[in-house]
Amino acid sequence: MNLPLATAIVTLSLFGMASSVDPRPGGSDREVVGHSVISSNDPRATLTLPARFRYLGEDRWLLGGFDDAELHLFVDADNTGTVQRLFWVQFEAYVPDRPDLHHTYDSPRHATIGGLDFYVDTGVRAPDAAVEAGSDREHLEAMLRAHGLKPTPAMMYVRFVHLPDADRRKEMMVIYAEALQPGGPSPADLSPGGSHASDWPAMADALAKRGEAQMVLR
């Protein structure tokens, strides 16, 4: 059952920690065919996104030195190279030698997509927000540069997270983002205490619905 969006905004860095450069040994459990990410496990599912999103490729590394992260990035950019929308699909699994680590998502809002339960939260991010070295955000921005695209502008995000294992050591994360319109409210305006903070709950709810409506998960 979907619950109302929390009024607090998640600060989206997004959601980085330091990383090493060596991925976990072994091949990926996912492949991308057209606009579909096909996962053979954790979870076993196929996520299909709209054709207007361009697939930029995959990046895989150990996030924080203990979290096997696999990032797939799809973007919709204008003719200036500015990203207008993106889908950020990421799979994670803590390495076996850190059995103490577990995911602790607690958003009150959930969505059922393709029969799977997802935590849902939302947020905004300014274009000059700090990017932590080695974070997943740093990896995303590097992928944009490698394809001749500009750094992400001011954007609003909705994050969907599914935890496929009972121990909460693995996750499938899908982030949908849209650029904020020039001349409209800024991330600071929409944040708590900002001049348009009262507008954010309705904007966030509409964003979550648009993101979910564009995802086909089987």
PDB file of C-alpha atoms in Angstrom:
ATOM      1  CA  MET A   1       0.000   0.000   0.000  1.00  0.00           C
ATOM      2  CA  ASN A   2       1.386   3.413  -0.929  1.00  0.00           C
ATOM      3  CA  LEU A   3       1.752   5.856   1.934  1.00  0.00           C
ATOM      4  CA  PRO A   4       2.048   9.661   1.577  1.00  0.00           C
ATOM      5  CA  LEU A   5       5.483  10.981   0.757  1.00  0.00           C
ATOM      6  CA  ALA A   6       7.435  12.107   3.773  1.00  0.00           C
ATOM      7  CA  THR A   7       7.753  15.874   3.890  1.00  0.00           C
ATOM      8  CA  ALA A   8      11.464  15.699   4.650  1.00  0.00           C
ATOM      9  CA  ILE A   9      13.718  15.755   1.595  1.00  0.00           C
ATOM     10  CA  VAL A  10      16.403  13.123   1.241  1.00  0.00           C
ATOM     11  CA  THR A  11      19.763  14.791   0.590  1.00  0.00           C
ATOM     12  CA  LEU A  12      20.992  13.131  -2.591  1.00  0.00           C
ATOM     13  CA  SER A  13      24.722  13.090  -2.981  1.00  0.00           C
ATOM     14  CA  LEU A  14      23.772  10.418  -4.421  1.00  0.00           C
ATOM     15  CA  PHE A  15      24.405   8.345  -1.942  1.00  0.00           C
ATOM     16  CA  GLY A  16      28.131   7.959  -2.050  1.00  0.00           C
ATOM     17  CA  MET A  17      30.980   6.512  -0.072  1.00  0.00           C
ATOM     18  CA  ALA A  18      34.642   6.076  -0.888  1.00  0.00           C
ATOM     19  CA  SER A  19      35.482   3.158  -3.160  1.00  0.00           C
ATOM     20  CA  SER A  20      38.355   1.010  -4.329  1.00  0.00           C
ATOM     21  CA  VAL A  21      38.950   0.263  -7.988  1.00  0.00           C
ATOM     22  CA  ASP A  22      38.720  -3.534  -8.017  1.00  0.00           C
ATOM     23  CA  PRO A  23      35.310  -5.113  -8.704  1.00  0.00           C
ATOM     24  CA  ARG A  24      34.323  -8.410  -7.175  1.00  0.00           C
ATOM     25  CA  PRO A  25      35.714 -11.350  -9.169  1.00  0.00           C
ATOM     26  CA  GLY A  26      33.295 -13.037 -11.548  1.00  0.00           C
ATOM     27  CA  GLY A  27      30.981 -11.932 -14.299  1.00  0.00           C
ATOM     28  CA  SER A  28      27.918  -9.746 -14.059  1.00  0.00           C
ATOM     29  CA  ASP A  29      24.503 -11.245 -13.402  1.00  0.00           C
ATOM     30  CA  ARG A  30      22.943  -8.624 -15.700  1.00  0.00           C
ATOM     31  CA  GLU A  31      22.905  -7.678 -19.343  1.00  0.00           C
ATOM     32  CA  VAL A  32      21.310  -4.831 -21.257  1.00  0.00           C
ATOM     33  CA  VAL A  33      19.395  -5.518 -24.448  1.00  0.00           C
ATOM     34  CA  GLY A  34      17.973  -2.426 -26.101  1.00  0.00           C
ATOM     35  CA  HIS A  35      16.343  -0.488 -23.274  1.00  0.00           C
ATOM     36  CA  SER A  36      15.955  -3.471 -20.963  1.00  0.00           C
ATOM     37  CA  VAL A  37      18.170  -4.403 -18.020  1.00  0.00           C
ATOM     38  CA  ILE A  38      17.918  -8.175 -17.612  1.00  0.00           C
ATOM     39  CA  SER A  39      18.907  -9.459 -14.171  1.00  0.00           C
ATOM     40  CA  SER A  40      19.355 -13.200 -13.666  1.00  0.00           C
ATOM     41  CA  ASN A  41      19.141 -12.917  -9.878  1.00  0.00           C
ATOM     42  CA  ASP A  42      18.856 -10.575  -6.891  1.00  0.00           C
ATOM     43  CA  PRO A  43      16.227 -10.036  -8.175  1.00  0.00           C
ATOM     44  CA  ARG A  44      15.435 -12.176 -11.195  1.00  0.00           C
ATOM     45  CA  ALA A  45      13.652  -9.553 -13.289  1.00  0.00           C
ATOM     46  CA  THR A  46      13.709  -7.485 -16.463  1.00  0.00           C
ATOM     47  CA  LEU A  47      13.413  -3.699 -16.243  1.00  0.00           C
ATOM     48  CA  THR A  48      12.400  -1.942 -19.472  1.00  0.00           C
ATOM     49  CA  LEU A  49      12.659   1.838 -19.841  1.00  0.00           C
ATOM     50  CA  PRO A  50      11.334   4.219 -22.527  1.00  0.00           C
ATOM     51  CA  ALA A  51      13.110   4.267 -25.879  1.00  0.00           C
ATOM     52  CA  ARG A  52      13.966   7.973 -25.652  1.00  0.00           C
ATOM     53  CA  PHE A  53      16.561   7.226 -22.970  1.00  0.00           C
ATOM     54  CA  ARG A  54      20.054   6.581 -24.342  1.00  0.00           C
ATOM     55  CA  TYR A  55      22.018   3.820 -22.663  1.00  0.00           C
ATOM     56  CA  LEU A  56      25.502   5.034 -21.706  1.00  0.00           C
ATOM     57  CA  GLY A  57      26.803   1.721 -20.417  1.00  0.00           C
ATOM     58  CA  GLU A  58      27.820  -0.100 -17.245  1.00  0.00           C
ATOM     59  CA  ASP A  59      30.281   0.689 -14.475  1.00  0.00           C
ATOM     60  CA  ARG A  60      31.217  -1.803 -11.765  1.00  0.00           C
ATOM     61  CA  TRP A  61      33.445  -1.323  -8.744  1.00  0.00           C
ATOM     62  CA  LEU A  62      33.691  -1.917  -5.001  1.00  0.00           C
ATOM     63  CA  LEU A  63      31.871   0.974  -3.346  1.00  0.00           C
ATOM     64  CA  GLY A  64      33.577   1.698  -0.048  1.00  0.00           C
ATOM     65  CA  GLY A  65      35.764  -1.336  -0.599  1.00  0.00           C
ATOM     66  CA  PHE A  66      32.975  -3.628   0.643  1.00  0.00           C
ATOM     67  CA  ASP A  67      29.932  -3.149  -1.609  1.00  0.00           C
ATOM     68  CA  ASP A  68      29.887  -4.689  -5.093  1.00  0.00           C
ATOM     69  CA  ALA A  69      28.164  -1.955  -7.116  1.00  0.00           C
ATOM     70  CA  GLU A  70      26.970  -2.291 -10.700  1.00  0.00           C
ATOM     71  CA  LEU A  71      25.648   0.896 -12.298  1.00  0.00           C
ATOM     72  CA  HIS A  72      23.671   1.151 -15.560  1.00  0.00           C
ATOM     73  CA  LEU A  73      22.908   4.662 -16.808  1.00  0.00           C
ATOM     74  CA  PHE A  74      20.201   5.821 -19.236  1.00  0.00           C
ATOM     75  CA  VAL A  75      19.868   9.516 -20.137  1.00  0.00           C
ATOM     76  CA  ASP A  76      17.626  11.841 -22.112  1.00  0.00           C
ATOM     77  CA  ALA A  77      19.756  14.881 -23.029  1.00  0.00           C
ATOM     78  CA  ASP A  78      19.004  17.956 -25.154  1.00  0.00           C
ATOM     79  CA  ASN A  79      21.059  19.177 -28.108  1.00  0.00           C
ATOM     80  CA  THR A  80      23.373  21.165 -25.817  1.00  0.00           C
ATOM     81  CA  GLY A  81      24.449  17.998 -24.006  1.00  0.00           C
ATOM     82  CA  THR A  82      22.463  18.848 -20.867  1.00  0.00           C
ATOM     83  CA  VAL A  83      20.717  15.923 -19.215  1.00  0.00           C
ATOM     84  CA  GLN A  84      16.979  16.576 -18.908  1.00  0.00           C
ATOM     85  CA  ARG A  85      16.019  13.191 -17.467  1.00  0.00           C
ATOM     86  CA  LEU A  86      17.874  10.088 -16.397  1.00  0.00           C
ATOM     87  CA  PHE A  87      17.351   6.590 -15.089  1.00  0.00           C
ATOM     88  CA  TRP A  88      20.102   5.361 -12.786  1.00  0.00           C
ATOM     89  CA  VAL A  89      19.878   1.602 -12.231  1.00  0.00           C
ATOM     90  CA  GLN A  90      22.216   0.124  -9.635  1.00  0.00           C
ATOM     91  CA  PHE A  91      22.640  -3.311  -8.079  1.00  0.00           C
ATOM     92  CA  GLU A  92      24.630  -3.757  -4.885  1.00  0.00           C
ATOM     93  CA  ALA A  93      25.792  -6.646  -2.692  1.00  0.00           C
ATOM     94  CA  TYR A  94      27.974  -6.465   0.394  1.00  0.00           C
ATOM     95  CA  VAL A  95      31.083  -8.630   0.123  1.00  0.00           C
ATOM     96  CA  PRO A  96      31.094 -11.905   2.137  1.00  0.00           C
ATOM     97  CA  ASP A  97      33.913 -10.810   4.443  1.00  0.00           C
ATOM     98  CA  ARG A  98      31.683  -8.046   5.869  1.00  0.00           C
ATOM     99  CA  PRO A  99      28.771 -10.083   7.300  1.00  0.00           C
ATOM    100  CA  ASP A 100      28.003  -7.254   9.729  1.00  0.00           C
ATOM    101  CA  LEU A 101      26.682  -4.946   6.996  1.00  0.00           C
ATOM    102  CA  HIS A 102      22.963  -4.653   6.210  1.00  0.00           C
ATOM    103  CA  HIS A 103      20.838  -2.063   4.401  1.00  0.00           C
ATOM    104  CA  THR A 104      18.676   0.086   6.677  1.00  0.00           C
ATOM    105  CA  TYR A 105      16.132   1.834   4.446  1.00  0.00           C
ATOM    106  CA  ASP A 106      13.137   3.079   6.414  1.00  0.00           C
ATOM    107  CA  SER A 107      11.107   5.303   4.077  1.00  0.00           C
ATOM    108  CA  PRO A 108       7.394   5.142   4.981  1.00  0.00           C
ATOM    109  CA  ARG A 109       6.395   5.151   1.332  1.00  0.00           C
ATOM    110  CA  HIS A 110       6.459   1.936  -0.689  1.00  0.00           C
ATOM    111  CA  ALA A 111       5.510   0.975  -4.245  1.00  0.00           C
ATOM    112  CA  THR A 112       4.808  -2.441  -5.708  1.00  0.00           C
ATOM    113  CA  ILE A 113       6.316  -2.667  -9.192  1.00  0.00           C
ATOM    114  CA  GLY A 114       6.288  -5.911 -11.129  1.00  0.00           C
ATOM    115  CA  GLY A 115       5.234  -7.705  -7.964  1.00  0.00           C
ATOM    116  CA  LEU A 116       8.285  -6.449  -6.021  1.00  0.00           C
ATOM    117  CA  ASP A 117       8.225  -4.117  -3.039  1.00  0.00           C
ATOM    118  CA  PHE A 118      10.289  -0.920  -3.273  1.00  0.00           C
ATOM    119  CA  TYR A 119      11.090   1.745  -0.714  1.00  0.00           C
ATOM    120  CA  VAL A 120      10.399   5.168  -2.243  1.00  0.00           C
ATOM    121  CA  ASP A 121      11.971   8.492  -1.310  1.00  0.00           C
ATOM    122  CA  THR A 122      12.616  11.768  -3.072  1.00  0.00           C
ATOM    123  CA  GLY A 123      14.998  14.692  -3.066  1.00  0.00           C
ATOM    124  CA  VAL A 124      16.658  17.556  -4.903  1.00  0.00           C
ATOM    125  CA  ARG A 125      20.275  18.263  -5.744  1.00  0.00           C
ATOM    126  CA  ALA A 126      22.052  21.478  -6.731  1.00  0.00           C
ATOM    127  CA  PRO A 127      24.542  21.339  -9.617  1.00  0.00           C
ATOM    128  CA  ASP A 128      27.348  22.638  -7.378  1.00  0.00           C
ATOM    129  CA  ALA A 129      26.747  20.089  -4.605  1.00  0.00           C
ATOM    130  CA  ALA A 130      29.915  18.361  -3.440  1.00  0.00           C
ATOM    131  CA  VAL A 131      30.837  15.058  -5.086  1.00  0.00           C
ATOM    132  CA  GLU A 132      32.656  12.712  -2.734  1.00  0.00           C
ATOM    133  CA  ALA A 133      35.721  11.007  -4.180  1.00  0.00           C
ATOM    134  CA  GLY A 134      34.979   7.417  -5.139  1.00  0.00           C
ATOM    135  CA  SER A 135      31.221   7.769  -4.690  1.00  0.00           C
ATOM    136  CA  ASP A 136      28.607   6.407  -7.050  1.00  0.00           C
ATOM    137  CA  ARG A 137      27.802  10.021  -7.971  1.00  0.00           C
ATOM    138  CA  GLU A 138      31.420  10.474  -9.060  1.00  0.00           C
ATOM    139  CA  HIS A 139      31.153   7.364 -11.229  1.00  0.00           C
ATOM    140  CA  LEU A 140      27.925   8.666 -12.803  1.00  0.00           C
ATOM    141  CA  GLU A 141      29.396  12.083 -13.606  1.00  0.00           C
ATOM    142  CA  ALA A 142      32.466  10.399 -15.141  1.00  0.00           C
ATOM    143  CA  MET A 143      30.191   8.400 -17.440  1.00  0.00           C
ATOM    144  CA  LEU A 144      28.485  11.597 -18.576  1.00  0.00           C
ATOM    145  CA  ARG A 145      31.837  13.248 -19.365  1.00  0.00           C
ATOM    146  CA  ALA A 146      33.021  10.173 -21.247  1.00  0.00           C
ATOM    147  CA  HIS A 147      30.027  10.539 -23.575  1.00  0.00           C
ATOM    148  CA  GLY A 148      30.474  14.280 -24.128  1.00  0.00           C
ATOM    149  CA  LEU A 149      27.629  15.320 -21.834  1.00  0.00           C
ATOM    150  CA  LYS A 150      27.615  18.125 -19.283  1.00  0.00           C
ATOM    151  CA  PRO A 151      27.543  17.583 -15.513  1.00  0.00           C
ATOM    152  CA  THR A 152      24.056  17.063 -14.151  1.00  0.00           C
ATOM    153  CA  PRO A 153      22.108  20.317 -13.682  1.00  0.00           C
ATOM    154  CA  ALA A 154      19.818  21.108 -10.752  1.00  0.00           C
ATOM    155  CA  MET A 155      17.575  18.057 -10.575  1.00  0.00           C
ATOM    156  CA  MET A 156      14.846  16.415  -8.532  1.00  0.00           C
ATOM    157  CA  TYR A 157      15.011  12.679  -7.880  1.00  0.00           C
ATOM    158  CA  VAL A 158      12.872   9.771  -6.854  1.00  0.00           C
ATOM    159  CA  ARG A 159      14.646   6.663  -5.589  1.00  0.00           C
ATOM    160  CA  PHE A 160      13.101   3.175  -5.659  1.00  0.00           C
ATOM    161  CA  VAL A 161      14.946   0.489  -3.642  1.00  0.00           C
ATOM    162  CA  HIS A 162      14.140  -3.233  -3.550  1.00  0.00           C
ATOM    163  CA  LEU A 163      15.878  -5.534  -1.057  1.00  0.00           C
ATOM    164  CA  PRO A 164      15.789  -9.026  -2.571  1.00  0.00           C
ATOM    165  CA  ASP A 165      17.281 -10.993   0.332  1.00  0.00           C
ATOM    166  CA  ALA A 166      15.998 -11.546   3.861  1.00  0.00           C
ATOM    167  CA  ASP A 167      19.356 -10.465   5.325  1.00  0.00           C
ATOM    168  CA  ARG A 168      19.067  -7.054   3.594  1.00  0.00           C
ATOM    169  CA  ARG A 169      22.594  -7.335   2.192  1.00  0.00           C
ATOM    170  CA  LYS A 170      21.678  -6.812  -1.465  1.00  0.00           C
ATOM    171  CA  GLU A 171      19.656  -4.218  -3.291  1.00  0.00           C
ATOM    172  CA  MET A 172      18.265  -3.112  -6.612  1.00  0.00           C
ATOM    173  CA  MET A 173      18.052   0.678  -6.830  1.00  0.00           C
ATOM    174  CA  VAL A 174      16.358   2.668  -9.586  1.00  0.00           C
ATOM    175  CA  ILE A 175      16.635   6.451  -9.514  1.00  0.00           C
ATOM    176  CA  TYR A 176      14.587   8.610 -11.865  1.00  0.00           C
ATOM    177  CA  ALA A 177      15.590  12.280 -12.146  1.00  0.00           C
ATOM    178  CA  GLU A 178      14.315  15.357 -13.961  1.00  0.00           C
ATOM    179  CA  ALA A 179      16.053  18.700 -14.444  1.00  0.00           C
ATOM    180  CA  LEU A 180      14.441  21.595 -12.628  1.00  0.00           C
ATOM    181  CA  GLN A 181      13.195  24.247 -15.023  1.00  0.00           C
ATOM    182  CA  PRO A 182      15.319  27.419 -15.462  1.00  0.00           C
ATOM    183  CA  GLY A 183      13.627  30.306 -13.704  1.00  0.00           C
ATOM    184  CA  GLY A 184      11.633  27.967 -11.490  1.00  0.00           C
ATOM    185  CA  PRO A 185      12.255  26.985  -7.886  1.00  0.00           C
ATOM    186  CA  SER A 186      15.837  25.985  -7.116  1.00  0.00           C
ATOM    187  CA  PRO A 187      16.902  23.076  -4.892  1.00  0.00           C
ATOM    188  CA  ALA A 188      17.379  25.580  -2.061  1.00  0.00           C
ATOM    189  CA  ASP A 189      13.885  26.991  -2.644  1.00  0.00           C
ATOM    190  CA  LEU A 190      12.360  23.506  -2.381  1.00  0.00           C
ATOM    191  CA  SER A 191      14.343  22.438   0.684  1.00  0.00           C
ATOM    192  CA  PRO A 192      12.984  22.811   4.228  1.00  0.00           C
ATOM    193  CA  GLY A 193      12.808  26.497   5.072  1.00  0.00           C
ATOM    194  CA  GLY A 194      13.030  27.491   1.397  1.00  0.00           C
ATOM    195  CA  SER A 195      10.666  29.905  -0.301  1.00  0.00           C
ATOM    196  CA  HIS A 196       8.875  27.056  -2.136  1.00  0.00           C
ATOM    197  CA  ALA A 197       9.166  24.337   0.480  1.00  0.00           C
ATOM    198  CA  SER A 198       5.377  24.049   0.660  1.00  0.00           C
ATOM    199  CA  ASP A 199       5.302  23.140  -3.052  1.00  0.00           C
ATOM    200  CA  TRP A 200       7.650  20.192  -2.651  1.00  0.00           C
ATOM    201  CA  PRO A 201       5.284  17.462  -1.353  1.00  0.00           C
ATOM    202  CA  ALA A 202       2.997  17.767  -4.388  1.00  0.00           C
ATOM    203  CA  MET A 203       5.964  18.009  -6.783  1.00  0.00           C
ATOM    204  CA  ALA A 204       7.606  14.974  -5.192  1.00  0.00           C
ATOM    205  CA  ASP A 205       4.421  12.940  -5.358  1.00  0.00           C
ATOM    206  CA  ALA A 206       3.954  13.769  -9.048  1.00  0.00           C
ATOM    207  CA  LEU A 207       7.603  12.951  -9.772  1.00  0.00           C
ATOM    208  CA  ALA A 208       7.308   9.548  -8.077  1.00  0.00           C
ATOM    209  CA  LYS A 209       4.237   8.746 -10.140  1.00  0.00           C
ATOM    210  CA  ARG A 210       5.960   9.769 -13.401  1.00  0.00           C
ATOM    211  CA  GLY A 211       9.005   7.697 -12.587  1.00  0.00           C
ATOM    212  CA  GLU A 212       6.996   4.615 -11.719  1.00  0.00           C
ATOM    213  CA  ALA A 213       4.784   4.981 -14.809  1.00  0.00           C
ATOM    214  CA  GLN A 214       7.834   4.796 -17.100  1.00  0.00           C
ATOM    215  CA  MET A 215       9.190   1.569 -15.596  1.00  0.00           C
ATOM    216  CA  VAL A 216       8.055  -1.839 -16.808  1.00  0.00           C
ATOM    217  CA  LEU A 217       9.313  -4.591 -14.504  1.00  0.00           C
ATOM    218  CA  ARG A 218       8.655  -8.257 -15.165  1.00  0.00           C
TER     219      ARG A 218
END
